[in-house]
Amino acid sequence: MIHHRSMPHIATDTASSTAADLVATFLVAWENAAISYERLLATGLAQDDHELARDQNYARLLDAGQYILWIGGHRATAHAARLIAKQVPDGSAEHFDRLWCGLMPQGNV
């Protein structure tokens, strides 16, 4: 697994990670996802996929989503998407159908 600078470096095997490590990583990922999503909304989500792929806020959002998926699975990722969308002004869970489409089953938000 590639570790982002802002993410604590922990073992990539959940079995060898302590519960505290996993909770801390999950919370940091959640916060990073919310911040990155809010920044994406501010700059606009109307970018095509090619432009979005080069957006650093999107890269951070995707990285955070991967951590949430790794720790909590698909259900946790879908639940996080719904709650982050509510947490961020002008957010919408439907945005995550596109932004995190590879991390959640389609139509799960």
Tab-separated table of N, CA, C and O in Angstrom, residues 31-109:
chain	number	residue	atom	x	y	z
A	31	GLU	N	-11.233	12.706	7.952
A	31	GLU	CA	-10.991	14.151	7.943
A	31	GLU	C	-10.394	14.584	6.603
A	31	GLU	O	-10.810	15.593	6.029
A	32	ASN	N	-9.434	13.827	6.096
A	32	ASN	CA	-8.830	14.153	4.801
A	32	ASN	C	-9.853	14.082	3.680
A	32	ASN	O	-9.839	14.903	2.759
A	33	ALA	N	-10.744	13.103	3.743
A	33	ALA	CA	-11.788	12.976	2.720
A	33	ALA	C	-12.722	14.179	2.754
A	33	ALA	O	-13.050	14.747	1.702
A	34	ALA	N	-13.137	14.582	3.933
A	34	ALA	CA	-14.049	15.725	4.050
A	34	ALA	C	-13.395	17.011	3.550
A	34	ALA	O	-14.012	17.787	2.808
A	35	ILE	N	-12.153	17.236	3.937
A	35	ILE	CA	-11.432	18.445	3.497
A	35	ILE	C	-11.255	18.437	1.979
A	35	ILE	O	-11.510	19.435	1.301
A	36	SER	N	-10.825	17.310	1.436
A	36	SER	CA	-10.589	17.211	-0.010
A	36	SER	C	-11.881	17.351	-0.793
A	36	SER	O	-11.912	18.011	-1.845
A	37	TYR	N	-12.954	16.756	-0.295
A	37	TYR	CA	-14.255	16.854	-0.966
A	37	TYR	C	-14.744	18.304	-0.957
A	37	TYR	O	-15.210	18.809	-1.986
A	38	GLU	N	-14.595	18.977	0.166
A	38	GLU	CA	-15.005	20.379	0.241
A	38	GLU	C	-14.206	21.235	-0.752
A	38	GLU	O	-14.760	22.104	-1.434
A	39	ARG	N	-12.926	20.978	-0.865
A	39	ARG	CA	-12.082	21.713	-1.822
A	39	ARG	C	-12.479	21.405	-3.261
A	39	ARG	O	-12.470	22.291	-4.122
A	40	LEU	N	-12.815	20.153	-3.530
A	40	LEU	CA	-13.275	19.789	-4.879
A	40	LEU	C	-14.562	20.523	-5.231
A	40	LEU	O	-14.730	20.982	-6.358
A	41	LEU	N	-15.470	20.608	-4.273
A	41	LEU	CA	-16.722	21.321	-4.525
A	41	LEU	C	-16.445	22.796	-4.819
A	41	LEU	O	-17.102	23.395	-5.671
A	42	ALA	N	-15.480	23.371	-4.110
A	42	ALA	CA	-15.153	24.785	-4.304
A	42	ALA	C	-14.566	25.042	-5.697
A	42	ALA	O	-14.816	26.090	-6.290
A	43	THR	N	-13.799	24.089	-6.215
A	43	THR	CA	-13.180	24.275	-7.532
A	43	THR	C	-14.066	23.763	-8.657
A	43	THR	O	-13.810	24.055	-9.818
A	44	GLY	N	-15.064	22.980	-8.308
A	44	GLY	CA	-16.021	22.510	-9.304
A	44	GLY	C	-15.828	21.047	-9.665
A	44	GLY	O	-14.719	20.610	-9.925
A	45	LEU	N	-16.935	20.339	-9.681
A	45	LEU	CA	-16.909	18.916	-10.038
A	45	LEU	C	-17.246	18.693	-11.505
A	45	LEU	O	-17.347	17.559	-11.934
A	46	ALA	N	-17.400	19.768	-12.245
A	46	ALA	CA	-17.787	19.634	-13.651
A	46	ALA	C	-16.620	19.235	-14.545
A	46	ALA	O	-16.782	19.112	-15.749
A	47	GLN	N	-15.467	19.016	-13.960
A	47	GLN	CA	-14.306	18.601	-14.743
A	47	GLN	C	-14.581	17.241	-15.382
A	47	GLN	O	-15.276	16.413	-14.805
A	48	ASP	N	-14.009	17.027	-16.566
A	48	ASP	CA	-14.137	15.695	-17.137
A	48	ASP	C	-13.196	14.750	-16.379
A	48	ASP	O	-12.382	15.183	-15.561
A	49	ASP	N	-13.318	13.479	-16.617
A	49	ASP	CA	-12.547	12.487	-15.869
A	49	ASP	C	-11.044	12.681	-16.014
A	49	ASP	O	-10.291	12.472	-15.066
A	50	HIS	N	-10.600	13.080	-17.194
A	50	HIS	CA	-9.168	13.294	-17.431
A	50	HIS	C	-8.636	14.432	-16.562
A	50	HIS	O	-7.575	14.312	-15.946
A	51	GLU	N	-9.370	15.537	-16.494
A	51	GLU	CA	-8.963	16.667	-15.645
A	51	GLU	C	-9.031	16.294	-14.171
A	51	GLU	O	-8.160	16.650	-13.388
A	52	LEU	N	-10.094	15.594	-13.809
A	52	LEU	CA	-10.267	15.177	-12.420
A	52	LEU	C	-9.122	14.270	-11.969
A	52	LEU	O	-8.629	14.389	-10.848
A	53	ALA	N	-8.659	13.419	-12.861
A	53	ALA	CA	-7.567	12.506	-12.527
A	53	ALA	C	-6.277	13.245	-12.193
A	53	ALA	O	-5.440	12.723	-11.452
A	54	ARG	N	-6.125	14.460	-12.691
A	54	ARG	CA	-4.923	15.259	-12.404
A	54	ARG	C	-5.106	16.201	-11.214
A	54	ARG	O	-4.166	16.871	-10.822
A	55	ASP	N	-6.291	16.254	-10.645
A	55	ASP	CA	-6.598	17.172	-9.545
A	55	ASP	C	-6.061	16.608	-8.225
A	55	ASP	O	-6.391	15.481	-7.844
A	56	GLN	N	-5.235	17.386	-7.535
A	56	GLN	CA	-4.631	16.919	-6.278
A	56	GLN	C	-5.669	16.720	-5.176
A	56	GLN	O	-5.517	15.831	-4.334
A	57	ASN	N	-6.725	17.516	-5.174
A	57	ASN	CA	-7.781	17.312	-4.178
A	57	ASN	C	-8.485	15.978	-4.405
A	57	ASN	O	-8.822	15.275	-3.456
A	58	TYR	N	-8.689	15.648	-5.679
A	58	TYR	CA	-9.289	14.355	-5.980
A	58	TYR	C	-8.356	13.217	-5.577
A	58	TYR	O	-8.796	12.210	-5.022
A	59	ALA	N	-7.067	13.385	-5.823
A	59	ALA	CA	-6.103	12.348	-5.439
A	59	ALA	C	-6.152	12.113	-3.926
A	59	ALA	O	-6.128	10.974	-3.471
A	60	ARG	N	-6.227	13.195	-3.151
A	60	ARG	CA	-6.314	13.063	-1.689
A	60	ARG	C	-7.627	12.412	-1.267
A	60	ARG	O	-7.657	11.600	-0.355
A	61	LEU	N	-8.725	12.788	-1.943
A	61	LEU	CA	-10.029	12.195	-1.630
A	61	LEU	C	-10.017	10.698	-1.928
A	61	LEU	O	-10.503	9.889	-1.131
A	62	LEU	N	-9.456	10.324	-3.057
A	62	LEU	CA	-9.388	8.912	-3.433
A	62	LEU	C	-8.492	8.136	-2.472
A	62	LEU	O	-8.833	7.034	-2.040
A	63	ASP	N	-7.366	8.719	-2.101
A	63	ASP	CA	-6.459	8.082	-1.148
A	63	ASP	C	-7.162	7.838	0.190
A	63	ASP	O	-7.080	6.746	0.756
A	64	ALA	N	-7.873	8.851	0.667
A	64	ALA	CA	-8.605	8.705	1.927
A	64	ALA	C	-9.679	7.624	1.807
A	64	ALA	O	-9.859	6.811	2.717
A	65	GLY	N	-10.367	7.602	0.677
A	65	GLY	CA	-11.385	6.574	0.460
A	65	GLY	C	-10.804	5.170	0.444
A	65	GLY	O	-11.410	4.218	0.932
A	66	GLN	N	-9.596	5.041	-0.094
A	66	GLN	CA	-8.943	3.737	-0.107
A	66	GLN	C	-8.620	3.268	1.312
A	66	GLN	O	-8.761	2.092	1.628
A	67	TYR	N	-8.206	4.188	2.165
A	67	TYR	CA	-7.954	3.826	3.566
A	67	TYR	C	-9.244	3.410	4.256
A	67	TYR	O	-9.277	2.432	5.004
A	68	ILE	N	-10.322	4.162	4.020
A	68	ILE	CA	-11.613	3.822	4.629
A	68	ILE	C	-12.057	2.446	4.163
A	68	ILE	O	-12.508	1.621	4.964
A	69	LEU	N	-11.922	2.171	2.879
A	69	LEU	CA	-12.271	0.851	2.341
A	69	LEU	C	-11.406	-0.234	2.951
A	69	LEU	O	-11.900	-1.283	3.367
A	70	TRP	N	-10.114	-0.004	3.022
A	70	TRP	CA	-9.171	-0.989	3.553
A	70	TRP	C	-9.505	-1.352	4.996
A	70	TRP	O	-9.463	-2.519	5.375
A	71	ILE	N	-9.877	-0.361	5.789
A	71	ILE	CA	-10.152	-0.610	7.202
A	71	ILE	C	-11.575	-1.123	7.419
A	71	ILE	O	-11.790	-2.063	8.176
A	72	GLY	N	-12.545	-0.507	6.747
A	72	GLY	CA	-13.938	-0.811	7.067
A	72	GLY	C	-14.714	-1.600	6.039
A	72	GLY	O	-15.821	-2.044	6.312
A	73	GLY	N	-14.197	-1.737	4.846
A	73	GLY	CA	-14.905	-2.471	3.808
A	73	GLY	C	-15.872	-1.586	3.024
A	73	GLY	O	-15.951	-0.379	3.233
A	74	HIS	N	-16.604	-2.213	2.112
A	74	HIS	CA	-17.493	-1.488	1.206
A	74	HIS	C	-18.633	-0.783	1.931
A	74	HIS	O	-18.988	0.346	1.589
A	75	ARG	N	-19.219	-1.442	2.930
A	75	ARG	CA	-20.329	-0.807	3.658
A	75	ARG	C	-19.863	0.437	4.391
A	75	ARG	O	-20.553	1.459	4.398
A	76	ALA	N	-18.705	0.375	5.019
A	76	ALA	CA	-18.173	1.543	5.728
A	76	ALA	C	-17.869	2.675	4.754
A	76	ALA	O	-18.103	3.849	5.064
A	77	THR	N	-17.381	2.340	3.579
A	77	THR	CA	-17.059	3.355	2.580
A	77	THR	C	-18.333	4.043	2.093
A	77	THR	O	-18.377	5.273	1.984
A	78	ALA	N	-19.371	3.276	1.829
A	78	ALA	CA	-20.644	3.864	1.398
A	78	ALA	C	-21.240	4.732	2.510
A	78	ALA	O	-21.751	5.823	2.250
A	79	HIS	N	-21.162	4.259	3.737
A	79	HIS	CA	-21.683	5.026	4.869
A	79	HIS	C	-20.881	6.315	5.042
A	79	HIS	O	-21.450	7.392	5.263
A	80	ALA	N	-19.571	6.230	4.936
A	80	ALA	CA	-18.719	7.420	5.039
A	80	ALA	C	-19.070	8.419	3.951
A	80	ALA	O	-19.147	9.631	4.216
A	81	ALA	N	-19.288	7.962	2.742
A	81	ALA	CA	-19.647	8.860	1.641
A	81	ALA	C	-20.925	9.621	1.955
A	81	ALA	O	-20.999	10.845	1.751
A	82	ARG	N	-21.932	8.918	2.467
A	82	ARG	CA	-23.198	9.583	2.810
A	82	ARG	C	-22.993	10.641	3.894
A	82	ARG	O	-23.502	11.753	3.799
A	83	LEU	N	-22.239	10.289	4.922
A	83	LEU	CA	-22.056	11.214	6.044
A	83	LEU	C	-21.133	12.384	5.692
A	83	LEU	O	-21.369	13.508	6.128
A	84	ILE	N	-20.100	12.128	4.927
A	84	ILE	CA	-19.219	13.224	4.493
A	84	ILE	C	-20.003	14.191	3.615
A	84	ILE	O	-19.858	15.409	3.742
A	85	ALA	N	-20.851	13.680	2.748
A	85	ALA	CA	-21.666	14.547	1.892
A	85	ALA	C	-22.580	15.437	2.732
A	85	ALA	O	-22.807	16.599	2.393
A	86	LYS	N	-23.102	14.912	3.828
A	86	LYS	CA	-23.950	15.716	4.723
A	86	LYS	C	-23.118	16.729	5.510
A	86	LYS	O	-23.595	17.809	5.842
A	87	GLN	N	-21.898	16.360	5.832
A	87	GLN	CA	-21.012	17.174	6.650
A	87	GLN	C	-20.519	18.416	5.899
A	87	GLN	O	-20.283	19.454	6.502
A	88	VAL	N	-20.364	18.311	4.597
A	88	VAL	CA	-19.790	19.379	3.786
A	88	VAL	C	-20.917	20.214	3.176
A	88	VAL	O	-21.829	19.658	2.561
A	89	PRO	N	-20.866	21.554	3.349
A	89	PRO	CA	-21.892	22.398	2.728
A	89	PRO	C	-21.964	22.150	1.218
A	89	PRO	O	-20.951	22.014	0.551
A	90	ASP	N	-23.175	22.070	0.713
A	90	ASP	CA	-23.455	21.812	-0.708
A	90	ASP	C	-23.029	20.419	-1.153
A	90	ASP	O	-22.952	20.141	-2.348
A	91	GLY	N	-22.765	19.533	-0.213
A	91	GLY	CA	-22.388	18.168	-0.552
A	91	GLY	C	-23.583	17.346	-0.988
A	91	GLY	O	-24.729	17.664	-0.680
A	92	SER	N	-23.309	16.296	-1.716
A	92	SER	CA	-24.345	15.382	-2.182
A	92	SER	C	-23.767	13.969	-2.250
A	92	SER	O	-22.689	13.769	-2.821
A	93	ALA	N	-24.474	13.033	-1.684
A	93	ALA	CA	-24.011	11.640	-1.720
A	93	ALA	C	-23.858	11.145	-3.151
A	93	ALA	O	-23.009	10.299	-3.428
A	94	GLU	N	-24.648	11.685	-4.074
A	94	GLU	CA	-24.564	11.257	-5.463
A	94	GLU	C	-23.205	11.587	-6.082
A	94	GLU	O	-22.770	10.910	-7.004
A	95	HIS	N	-22.526	12.602	-5.579
A	95	HIS	CA	-21.182	12.904	-6.093
A	95	HIS	C	-20.252	11.718	-5.915
A	95	HIS	O	-19.386	11.464	-6.745
A	96	PHE	N	-20.441	10.991	-4.828
A	96	PHE	CA	-19.540	9.879	-4.539
A	96	PHE	C	-19.775	8.689	-5.462
A	96	PHE	O	-18.911	7.832	-5.583
A	97	ASP	N	-20.934	8.630	-6.127
A	97	ASP	CA	-21.135	7.584	-7.143
A	97	ASP	C	-20.062	7.710	-8.219
A	97	ASP	O	-19.613	6.711	-8.772
A	98	ARG	N	-19.658	8.922	-8.511
A	98	ARG	CA	-18.591	9.158	-9.493
A	98	ARG	C	-17.217	9.165	-8.826
A	98	ARG	O	-16.282	8.525	-9.304
A	99	LEU	N	-17.076	9.908	-7.729
A	99	LEU	CA	-15.770	10.122	-7.121
A	99	LEU	C	-15.173	8.858	-6.519
A	99	LEU	O	-13.963	8.666	-6.550
A	100	TRP	N	-16.009	8.030	-5.933
A	100	TRP	CA	-15.532	6.792	-5.311
A	100	TRP	C	-16.128	5.566	-5.984
A	100	TRP	O	-16.279	4.507	-5.362
A	101	CYS	N	-16.435	5.652	-7.269
A	101	CYS	CA	-17.138	4.551	-7.942
A	101	CYS	C	-16.382	3.234	-7.868
A	101	CYS	O	-16.987	2.181	-7.819
A	102	GLY	N	-15.080	3.259	-7.832
A	102	GLY	CA	-14.298	2.022	-7.731
A	102	GLY	C	-14.188	1.476	-6.318
A	102	GLY	O	-13.717	0.373	-6.126
A	103	LEU	N	-14.633	2.255	-5.328
A	103	LEU	CA	-14.522	1.832	-3.943
A	103	LEU	C	-15.819	1.297	-3.369
A	103	LEU	O	-15.824	0.695	-2.299
A	104	MET	N	-16.914	1.515	-4.058
A	104	MET	CA	-18.214	1.087	-3.557
A	104	MET	C	-18.983	0.361	-4.661
A	104	MET	O	-18.782	0.669	-5.833
A	105	PRO	N	-19.850	-0.553	-4.257
A	105	PRO	CA	-20.734	-1.138	-5.269
A	105	PRO	C	-21.584	-0.038	-5.902
A	105	PRO	O	-21.984	0.902	-5.226
A	106	GLN	N	-21.833	-0.119	-7.191
A	106	GLN	CA	-22.575	0.921	-7.915
A	106	GLN	C	-23.942	1.136	-7.301
A	106	GLN	O	-24.653	0.194	-6.991
A	107	GLY	N	-24.318	2.392	-7.122
A	107	GLY	CA	-25.629	2.743	-6.599
A	107	GLY	C	-25.773	2.503	-5.116
A	107	GLY	O	-26.877	2.462	-4.609
A	108	ASN	N	-24.674	2.365	-4.406
A	108	ASN	CA	-24.735	2.023	-2.992
A	108	ASN	C	-24.823	3.227	-2.079
A	108	ASN	O	-25.081	3.087	-0.915
A	109	VAL	N	-24.588	4.423	-2.598
A	109	VAL	CA	-24.598	5.604	-1.722
A	109	VAL	C	-26.002	5.959	-1.340
A	109	VAL	O	-26.918	5.882	-2.022
